[in-house]
Amino acid sequence: MEKQEILRWLRTTGEDRLSRLWQMADQARRRHVGQDVHLRGLIEISNHCSRRCGYCGLNVHNSSIGRYRMTDDEIVACAHQASALGYGTVVMQAGEDPGIGKQWMHDLIRRIKRETDLAVTLSLGERPDEELCSWFDAGADRYLLRFETSRRSLYDSIHPPLAGTMSDRIALLRRLKLFGYEIGSGVMIGIPGQTYDDLATDILLFKELDLDMIGVGPFIPHQATPLGRPDQVAYAVPAEQVPNSEEMTYKVIALSRLLCLRANIPSTTALATINSESGRELGLSRGANVVMPNVTPGAYRALYEIYPSKACVDETAADFGSGLVRRIRSMGRTIGRGRGDSPNLSGRKSRTSEVLP
Ligand code: 5AD
């Protein structure tokens, strides 16, 4: 699909016309990744963060949230719970937390790999190559790092780098792939200043990067952040500004599926947050094939407030899991068994020792 066609779909309105897009995406999903919905247990291991991203409630300047870092025993207990619930993967996510040390994380990954059959996905922000390689060697399989926007000037305006560093997530994603990880990325939809042209370029970049996983969700303003204060925000001109709407999110999921046929695409929590009734199911019927149930202990989960009113903060992992499985089956879909690796992956595993300087 060319950029012009992507742009046309992004600007298309009306359920009649859009139902064609939903249909094409659903068909492509069925043909290329099948009926299985893979479940990934999400563990939010720490909400400490040293960065100042303009949209995220975990940013270091937000003094209104209590900070926590889970212990290794607590995290391993969650991994066992995910395994007992039948999930094939755990995703360990955190802010960019300097308190997560290289060796500590290495030992934790080894322990989870030793004690369970789970695939391990990391989502720990921009970390030094040396740490990323060490964690791959410990057994980590996948890494998630959204590039958020492919336009450098917009990226820079919302991602102040750490002192003395340069932030280039797109370059980092390419290296992560060389190190041997399955890589996942994505963007927020409707960031103030994001234009239709930007978003079409983002979607084309998903394909160019040959992503194994693509996670997208609507931007949700958080009032304890600079982008959550409407008077301070620089929108694009109205005809160009992408709305942070539910419909636009489905369009991006559907187009991502049509461009990246074999990618694993979650129906994200942000989508379930703006439509708690049916957001998750609609995502799954418009291109997505993955759900990431939260298995973080409730007391911590409430503190992992990247944006306000996050879905499912109050439900226990077991209750949510059983309700979810029922809803997925009633859509005529099946629950994925095993690790649910990317179908792109076969033959691409490389050794970190071959690529490290
Ligand atoms: N609204 C929506 N998504 C957000 N994220 C962070 N803050 C927000 C927000 N205010 C997303 C980012 C990040 C992921 C973990 O959560 O895309 O990469």
PDB file of N, CA and C in Angstrom, residues 176-255:
ATOM      1  N   LEU A 176      18.407  -3.653  18.426  1.00  0.00           N
ATOM      2  CA  LEU A 176      17.770  -4.727  19.198  1.00  0.00           C
ATOM      3  C   LEU A 176      17.512  -5.945  18.320  1.00  0.00           C
ATOM      4  N   LYS A 177      17.137  -5.677  17.081  1.00  0.00           N
ATOM      5  CA  LYS A 177      16.889  -6.789  16.165  1.00  0.00           C
ATOM      6  C   LYS A 177      18.193  -7.539  15.876  1.00  0.00           C
ATOM      7  N   LEU A 178      19.272  -6.780  15.676  1.00  0.00           N
ATOM      8  CA  LEU A 178      20.575  -7.417  15.441  1.00  0.00           C
ATOM      9  C   LEU A 178      21.018  -8.245  16.649  1.00  0.00           C
ATOM     10  N   PHE A 179      20.726  -7.735  17.839  1.00  0.00           N
ATOM     11  CA  PHE A 179      21.118  -8.479  19.040  1.00  0.00           C
ATOM     12  C   PHE A 179      20.390  -9.820  19.125  1.00  0.00           C
ATOM     13  N   GLY A 180      19.276  -9.946  18.422  1.00  0.00           N
ATOM     14  CA  GLY A 180      18.552 -11.222  18.412  1.00  0.00           C
ATOM     15  C   GLY A 180      17.132 -11.157  18.932  1.00  0.00           C
ATOM     16  N   TYR A 181      16.746  -9.999  19.436  1.00  0.00           N
ATOM     17  CA  TYR A 181      15.388  -9.870  19.971  1.00  0.00           C
ATOM     18  C   TYR A 181      14.351  -9.864  18.841  1.00  0.00           C
ATOM     19  N   GLU A 182      13.157 -10.385  19.143  1.00  0.00           N
ATOM     20  CA  GLU A 182      11.969  -9.995  18.382  1.00  0.00           C
ATOM     21  C   GLU A 182      11.697  -8.555  18.794  1.00  0.00           C
ATOM     22  N   ILE A 183      11.359  -7.701  17.857  1.00  0.00           N
ATOM     23  CA  ILE A 183      11.167  -6.298  18.245  1.00  0.00           C
ATOM     24  C   ILE A 183       9.732  -5.833  18.040  1.00  0.00           C
ATOM     25  N   GLY A 184       9.309  -5.008  18.983  1.00  0.00           N
ATOM     26  CA  GLY A 184       7.976  -4.425  18.899  1.00  0.00           C
ATOM     27  C   GLY A 184       8.073  -2.923  19.050  1.00  0.00           C
ATOM     28  N   SER A 185       7.207  -2.222  18.342  1.00  0.00           N
ATOM     29  CA  SER A 185       7.199  -0.771  18.490  1.00  0.00           C
ATOM     30  C   SER A 185       5.789  -0.275  18.202  1.00  0.00           C
ATOM     31  N   GLY A 186       5.659   1.023  18.087  1.00  0.00           N
ATOM     32  CA  GLY A 186       4.336   1.579  17.835  1.00  0.00           C
ATOM     33  C   GLY A 186       4.313   3.049  18.163  1.00  0.00           C
ATOM     34  N   VAL A 187       3.144   3.611  18.108  1.00  0.00           N
ATOM     35  CA  VAL A 187       2.996   5.050  18.327  1.00  0.00           C
ATOM     36  C   VAL A 187       1.719   5.315  19.116  1.00  0.00           C
ATOM     37  N   MET A 188       1.649   6.530  19.659  1.00  0.00           N
ATOM     38  CA  MET A 188       0.376   7.006  20.188  1.00  0.00           C
ATOM     39  C   MET A 188      -0.336   7.739  19.062  1.00  0.00           C
ATOM     40  N   ILE A 189      -1.641   7.661  19.097  1.00  0.00           N
ATOM     41  CA  ILE A 189      -2.445   8.243  18.020  1.00  0.00           C
ATOM     42  C   ILE A 189      -3.124   9.506  18.534  1.00  0.00           C
ATOM     43  N   GLY A 190      -2.871  10.625  17.824  1.00  0.00           N
ATOM     44  CA  GLY A 190      -3.484  11.877  18.233  1.00  0.00           C
ATOM     45  C   GLY A 190      -2.652  12.678  19.210  1.00  0.00           C
ATOM     46  N   ILE A 191      -1.325  12.471  19.180  1.00  0.00           N
ATOM     47  CA  ILE A 191      -0.440  13.330  19.973  1.00  0.00           C
ATOM     48  C   ILE A 191      -0.623  14.763  19.456  1.00  0.00           C
ATOM     49  N   PRO A 192      -0.748  15.763  20.355  1.00  0.00           N
ATOM     50  CA  PRO A 192      -0.851  17.142  19.852  1.00  0.00           C
ATOM     51  C   PRO A 192       0.324  17.445  18.909  1.00  0.00           C
ATOM     52  N   GLY A 193       0.023  17.952  17.739  1.00  0.00           N
ATOM     53  CA  GLY A 193       1.069  18.249  16.751  1.00  0.00           C
ATOM     54  C   GLY A 193       1.241  17.152  15.718  1.00  0.00           C
ATOM     55  N   GLN A 194       0.668  15.979  15.943  1.00  0.00           N
ATOM     56  CA  GLN A 194       0.820  14.861  14.987  1.00  0.00           C
ATOM     57  C   GLN A 194      -0.131  15.071  13.802  1.00  0.00           C
ATOM     58  N   THR A 195       0.427  15.083  12.592  1.00  0.00           N
ATOM     59  CA  THR A 195      -0.400  15.298  11.399  1.00  0.00           C
ATOM     60  C   THR A 195      -0.711  13.961  10.726  1.00  0.00           C
ATOM     61  N   TYR A 196      -1.687  14.005   9.804  1.00  0.00           N
ATOM     62  CA  TYR A 196      -2.012  12.798   9.031  1.00  0.00           C
ATOM     63  C   TYR A 196      -0.779  12.290   8.294  1.00  0.00           C
ATOM     64  N   ASP A 197      -0.011  13.224   7.756  1.00  0.00           N
ATOM     65  CA  ASP A 197       1.191  12.822   7.034  1.00  0.00           C
ATOM     66  C   ASP A 197       2.171  12.114   7.971  1.00  0.00           C
ATOM     67  N   ASP A 198       2.326  12.645   9.174  1.00  0.00           N
ATOM     68  CA  ASP A 198       3.205  11.988  10.173  1.00  0.00           C
ATOM     69  C   ASP A 198       2.744  10.557  10.419  1.00  0.00           C
ATOM     70  N   LEU A 199       1.438  10.404  10.618  1.00  0.00           N
ATOM     71  CA  LEU A 199       0.924   9.086  10.995  1.00  0.00           C
ATOM     72  C   LEU A 199       1.089   8.084   9.843  1.00  0.00           C
ATOM     73  N   ALA A 200       0.872   8.550   8.618  1.00  0.00           N
ATOM     74  CA  ALA A 200       1.071   7.657   7.462  1.00  0.00           C
ATOM     75  C   ALA A 200       2.537   7.239   7.387  1.00  0.00           C
ATOM     76  N   THR A 201       3.441   8.183   7.659  1.00  0.00           N
ATOM     77  CA  THR A 201       4.880   7.860   7.648  1.00  0.00           C
ATOM     78  C   THR A 201       5.210   6.855   8.751  1.00  0.00           C
ATOM     79  N   ASP A 202       4.572   7.017   9.915  1.00  0.00           N
ATOM     80  CA  ASP A 202       4.783   6.071  11.021  1.00  0.00           C
ATOM     81  C   ASP A 202       4.411   4.654  10.579  1.00  0.00           C
ATOM     82  N   ILE A 203       3.259   4.533   9.934  1.00  0.00           N
ATOM     83  CA  ILE A 203       2.765   3.199   9.545  1.00  0.00           C
ATOM     84  C   ILE A 203       3.711   2.569   8.519  1.00  0.00           C
ATOM     85  N   LEU A 204       4.208   3.406   7.602  1.00  0.00           N
ATOM     86  CA  LEU A 204       5.182   2.872   6.626  1.00  0.00           C
ATOM     87  C   LEU A 204       6.471   2.439   7.319  1.00  0.00           C
ATOM     88  N   LEU A 205       6.819   3.146   8.389  1.00  0.00           N
ATOM     89  CA  LEU A 205       8.038   2.769   9.125  1.00  0.00           C
ATOM     90  C   LEU A 205       7.849   1.422   9.855  1.00  0.00           C
ATOM     91  N   PHE A 206       6.625   1.125  10.295  1.00  0.00           N
ATOM     92  CA  PHE A 206       6.386  -0.208  10.903  1.00  0.00           C
ATOM     93  C   PHE A 206       6.840  -1.283   9.922  1.00  0.00           C
ATOM     94  N   LYS A 207       6.486  -1.059   8.663  1.00  0.00           N
ATOM     95  CA  LYS A 207       6.804  -2.069   7.650  1.00  0.00           C
ATOM     96  C   LYS A 207       8.304  -2.092   7.372  1.00  0.00           C
ATOM     97  N   GLU A 208       8.870  -0.904   7.235  1.00  0.00           N
ATOM     98  CA  GLU A 208      10.307  -0.846   6.924  1.00  0.00           C
ATOM     99  C   GLU A 208      11.129  -1.515   8.029  1.00  0.00           C
ATOM    100  N   LEU A 209      10.732  -1.315   9.279  1.00  0.00           N
ATOM    101  CA  LEU A 209      11.472  -1.914  10.391  1.00  0.00           C
ATOM    102  C   LEU A 209      11.191  -3.415  10.517  1.00  0.00           C
ATOM    103  N   ASP A 210      10.211  -3.890   9.749  1.00  0.00           N
ATOM    104  CA  ASP A 210       9.834  -5.307   9.777  1.00  0.00           C
ATOM    105  C   ASP A 210       9.528  -5.737  11.220  1.00  0.00           C
ATOM    106  N   LEU A 211       8.637  -4.969  11.859  1.00  0.00           N
ATOM    107  CA  LEU A 211       8.343  -5.199  13.273  1.00  0.00           C
ATOM    108  C   LEU A 211       7.675  -6.557  13.473  1.00  0.00           C
ATOM    109  N   ASP A 212       8.048  -7.229  14.553  1.00  0.00           N
ATOM    110  CA  ASP A 212       7.385  -8.475  14.933  1.00  0.00           C
ATOM    111  C   ASP A 212       6.111  -8.184  15.714  1.00  0.00           C
ATOM    112  N   MET A 213       6.096  -7.038  16.398  1.00  0.00           N
ATOM    113  CA  MET A 213       4.941  -6.665  17.237  1.00  0.00           C
ATOM    114  C   MET A 213       4.663  -5.179  17.031  1.00  0.00           C
ATOM    115  N   ILE A 214       3.391  -4.829  16.952  1.00  0.00           N
ATOM    116  CA  ILE A 214       3.013  -3.424  16.741  1.00  0.00           C
ATOM    117  C   ILE A 214       1.933  -3.048  17.741  1.00  0.00           C
ATOM    118  N   GLY A 215       2.258  -2.117  18.638  1.00  0.00           N
ATOM    119  CA  GLY A 215       1.284  -1.684  19.645  1.00  0.00           C
ATOM    120  C   GLY A 215       0.949  -0.217  19.434  1.00  0.00           C
ATOM    121  N   VAL A 216      -0.324   0.067  19.229  1.00  0.00           N
ATOM    122  CA  VAL A 216      -0.743   1.461  19.078  1.00  0.00           C
ATOM    123  C   VAL A 216      -1.934   1.734  19.979  1.00  0.00           C
ATOM    124  N   GLY A 217      -2.056   2.967  20.403  1.00  0.00           N
ATOM    125  CA  GLY A 217      -3.211   3.325  21.237  1.00  0.00           C
ATOM    126  C   GLY A 217      -3.411   4.824  21.165  1.00  0.00           C
ATOM    127  N   PRO A 218      -4.609   5.272  21.545  1.00  0.00           N
ATOM    128  CA  PRO A 218      -4.874   6.706  21.521  1.00  0.00           C
ATOM    129  C   PRO A 218      -4.064   7.433  22.588  1.00  0.00           C
ATOM    130  N   PHE A 219      -3.625   8.632  22.274  1.00  0.00           N
ATOM    131  CA  PHE A 219      -3.032   9.508  23.291  1.00  0.00           C
ATOM    132  C   PHE A 219      -4.144   9.903  24.263  1.00  0.00           C
ATOM    133  N   ILE A 220      -3.889   9.719  25.561  1.00  0.00           N
ATOM    134  CA  ILE A 220      -4.865  10.091  26.590  1.00  0.00           C
ATOM    135  C   ILE A 220      -4.214  11.143  27.487  1.00  0.00           C
ATOM    136  N   PRO A 221      -4.741  12.391  27.491  1.00  0.00           N
ATOM    137  CA  PRO A 221      -4.072  13.450  28.254  1.00  0.00           C
ATOM    138  C   PRO A 221      -4.009  13.123  29.746  1.00  0.00           C
ATOM    139  N   HIS A 222      -2.867  13.381  30.340  1.00  0.00           N
ATOM    140  CA  HIS A 222      -2.679  13.183  31.778  1.00  0.00           C
ATOM    141  C   HIS A 222      -2.368  14.541  32.367  1.00  0.00           C
ATOM    142  N   GLN A 223      -3.188  14.983  33.318  1.00  0.00           N
ATOM    143  CA  GLN A 223      -3.058  16.389  33.717  1.00  0.00           C
ATOM    144  C   GLN A 223      -1.787  16.710  34.483  1.00  0.00           C
ATOM    145  N   ALA A 224      -1.093  15.698  34.971  1.00  0.00           N
ATOM    146  CA  ALA A 224       0.182  15.970  35.644  1.00  0.00           C
ATOM    147  C   ALA A 224       1.345  15.992  34.650  1.00  0.00           C
ATOM    148  N   THR A 225       1.050  16.205  33.366  1.00  0.00           N
ATOM    149  CA  THR A 225       2.112  16.268  32.345  1.00  0.00           C
ATOM    150  C   THR A 225       1.925  17.508  31.473  1.00  0.00           C
ATOM    151  N   PRO A 226       2.983  17.965  30.819  1.00  0.00           N
ATOM    152  CA  PRO A 226       2.852  19.138  29.944  1.00  0.00           C
ATOM    153  C   PRO A 226       1.805  18.947  28.840  1.00  0.00           C
ATOM    154  N   LEU A 227       1.734  17.765  28.231  1.00  0.00           N
ATOM    155  CA  LEU A 227       0.768  17.570  27.143  1.00  0.00           C
ATOM    156  C   LEU A 227      -0.661  17.385  27.648  1.00  0.00           C
ATOM    157  N   GLY A 228      -0.821  17.356  28.954  1.00  0.00           N
ATOM    158  CA  GLY A 228      -2.160  17.219  29.525  1.00  0.00           C
ATOM    159  C   GLY A 228      -2.788  18.561  29.846  1.00  0.00           C
ATOM    160  N   ARG A 229      -2.078  19.647  29.533  1.00  0.00           N
ATOM    161  CA  ARG A 229      -2.612  20.983  29.817  1.00  0.00           C
ATOM    162  C   ARG A 229      -2.920  21.679  28.498  1.00  0.00           C
ATOM    163  N   PRO A 230      -4.190  21.622  28.072  1.00  0.00           N
ATOM    164  CA  PRO A 230      -4.580  22.040  26.727  1.00  0.00           C
ATOM    165  C   PRO A 230      -4.078  23.436  26.352  1.00  0.00           C
ATOM    166  N   ASP A 231      -4.020  24.345  27.337  1.00  0.00           N
ATOM    167  CA  ASP A 231      -3.602  25.718  27.006  1.00  0.00           C
ATOM    168  C   ASP A 231      -2.127  25.783  26.623  1.00  0.00           C
ATOM    169  N   GLN A 232      -1.361  24.770  27.012  1.00  0.00           N
ATOM    170  CA  GLN A 232       0.088  24.826  26.745  1.00  0.00           C
ATOM    171  C   GLN A 232       0.507  23.984  25.544  1.00  0.00           C
ATOM    172  N   VAL A 233      -0.497  23.408  24.868  1.00  0.00           N
ATOM    173  CA  VAL A 233      -0.174  22.397  23.872  1.00  0.00           C
ATOM    174  C   VAL A 233      -0.235  22.968  22.465  1.00  0.00           C
ATOM    175  N   ALA A 234       0.731  22.570  21.608  1.00  0.00           N
ATOM    176  CA  ALA A 234       0.766  23.064  20.227  1.00  0.00           C
ATOM    177  C   ALA A 234       0.136  22.041  19.285  1.00  0.00           C
ATOM    178  N   TYR A 235      -1.124  22.252  18.943  1.00  0.00           N
ATOM    179  CA  TYR A 235      -1.787  21.378  17.979  1.00  0.00           C
ATOM    180  C   TYR A 235      -1.370  21.760  16.569  1.00  0.00           C
ATOM    181  N   ALA A 236      -1.481  20.802  15.631  1.00  0.00           N
ATOM    182  CA  ALA A 236      -1.334  21.133  14.217  1.00  0.00           C
ATOM    183  C   ALA A 236      -2.609  21.874  13.784  1.00  0.00           C
ATOM    184  N   VAL A 237      -2.589  22.481  12.583  1.00  0.00           N
ATOM    185  CA  VAL A 237      -3.824  23.142  12.124  1.00  0.00           C
ATOM    186  C   VAL A 237      -4.928  22.077  12.063  1.00  0.00           C
ATOM    187  N   PRO A 238      -6.173  22.487  12.326  1.00  0.00           N
ATOM    188  CA  PRO A 238      -7.245  21.497  12.491  1.00  0.00           C
ATOM    189  C   PRO A 238      -7.359  20.488  11.343  1.00  0.00           C
ATOM    190  N   ALA A 239      -7.142  20.925  10.115  1.00  0.00           N
ATOM    191  CA  ALA A 239      -7.291  19.991   8.984  1.00  0.00           C
ATOM    192  C   ALA A 239      -6.199  18.929   8.965  1.00  0.00           C
ATOM    193  N   GLU A 240      -5.116  19.177   9.691  1.00  0.00           N
ATOM    194  CA  GLU A 240      -3.980  18.244   9.670  1.00  0.00           C
ATOM    195  C   GLU A 240      -3.816  17.455  10.954  1.00  0.00           C
ATOM    196  N   GLN A 241      -4.363  17.984  12.055  1.00  0.00           N
ATOM    197  CA  GLN A 241      -4.175  17.329  13.354  1.00  0.00           C
ATOM    198  C   GLN A 241      -4.924  15.991  13.407  1.00  0.00           C
ATOM    199  N   VAL A 242      -4.219  14.918  13.760  1.00  0.00           N
ATOM    200  CA  VAL A 242      -4.868  13.609  13.944  1.00  0.00           C
ATOM    201  C   VAL A 242      -5.651  13.625  15.251  1.00  0.00           C
ATOM    202  N   PRO A 243      -6.926  13.228  15.243  1.00  0.00           N
ATOM    203  CA  PRO A 243      -7.670  13.156  16.507  1.00  0.00           C
ATOM    204  C   PRO A 243      -7.236  11.926  17.314  1.00  0.00           C
ATOM    205  N   ASN A 244      -7.324  12.042  18.642  1.00  0.00           N
ATOM    206  CA  ASN A 244      -6.945  10.884  19.483  1.00  0.00           C
ATOM    207  C   ASN A 244      -8.180  10.021  19.730  1.00  0.00           C
ATOM    208  N   SER A 245      -8.848   9.659  18.644  1.00  0.00           N
ATOM    209  CA  SER A 245     -10.156   9.018  18.778  1.00  0.00           C
ATOM    210  C   SER A 245     -10.062   7.506  18.693  1.00  0.00           C
ATOM    211  N   GLU A 246     -11.161   6.901  19.119  1.00  0.00           N
ATOM    212  CA  GLU A 246     -11.276   5.448  19.038  1.00  0.00           C
ATOM    213  C   GLU A 246     -11.232   4.996  17.574  1.00  0.00           C
ATOM    214  N   GLU A 247     -11.992   5.679  16.730  1.00  0.00           N
ATOM    215  CA  GLU A 247     -12.052   5.266  15.322  1.00  0.00           C
ATOM    216  C   GLU A 247     -10.687   5.344  14.656  1.00  0.00           C
ATOM    217  N   MET A 248      -9.949   6.413  14.966  1.00  0.00           N
ATOM    218  CA  MET A 248      -8.616   6.555  14.355  1.00  0.00           C
ATOM    219  C   MET A 248      -7.698   5.414  14.820  1.00  0.00           C
ATOM    220  N   THR A 249      -7.881   4.984  16.063  1.00  0.00           N
ATOM    221  CA  THR A 249      -7.067   3.875  16.567  1.00  0.00           C
ATOM    222  C   THR A 249      -7.358   2.595  15.782  1.00  0.00           C
ATOM    223  N   TYR A 250      -8.643   2.320  15.522  1.00  0.00           N
ATOM    224  CA  TYR A 250      -8.967   1.120  14.728  1.00  0.00           C
ATOM    225  C   TYR A 250      -8.385   1.239  13.317  1.00  0.00           C
ATOM    226  N   LYS A 251      -8.419   2.435  12.754  1.00  0.00           N
ATOM    227  CA  LYS A 251      -7.851   2.597  11.407  1.00  0.00           C
ATOM    228  C   LYS A 251      -6.377   2.220  11.416  1.00  0.00           C
ATOM    229  N   VAL A 252      -5.661   2.664  12.452  1.00  0.00           N
ATOM    230  CA  VAL A 252      -4.219   2.398  12.479  1.00  0.00           C
ATOM    231  C   VAL A 252      -3.956   0.905  12.718  1.00  0.00           C
ATOM    232  N   ILE A 253      -4.763   0.278  13.572  1.00  0.00           N
ATOM    233  CA  ILE A 253      -4.629  -1.175  13.769  1.00  0.00           C
ATOM    234  C   ILE A 253      -4.863  -1.890  12.432  1.00  0.00           C
ATOM    235  N   ALA A 254      -5.926  -1.514  11.750  1.00  0.00           N
ATOM    236  CA  ALA A 254      -6.285  -2.194  10.495  1.00  0.00           C
ATOM    237  C   ALA A 254      -5.199  -1.984   9.433  1.00  0.00           C
ATOM    238  N   LEU A 255      -4.720  -0.753   9.299  1.00  0.00           N
ATOM    239  CA  LEU A 255      -3.688  -0.477   8.287  1.00  0.00           C
ATOM    240  C   LEU A 255      -2.378  -1.170   8.649  1.00  0.00           C
TER     241      LEU A 255
END
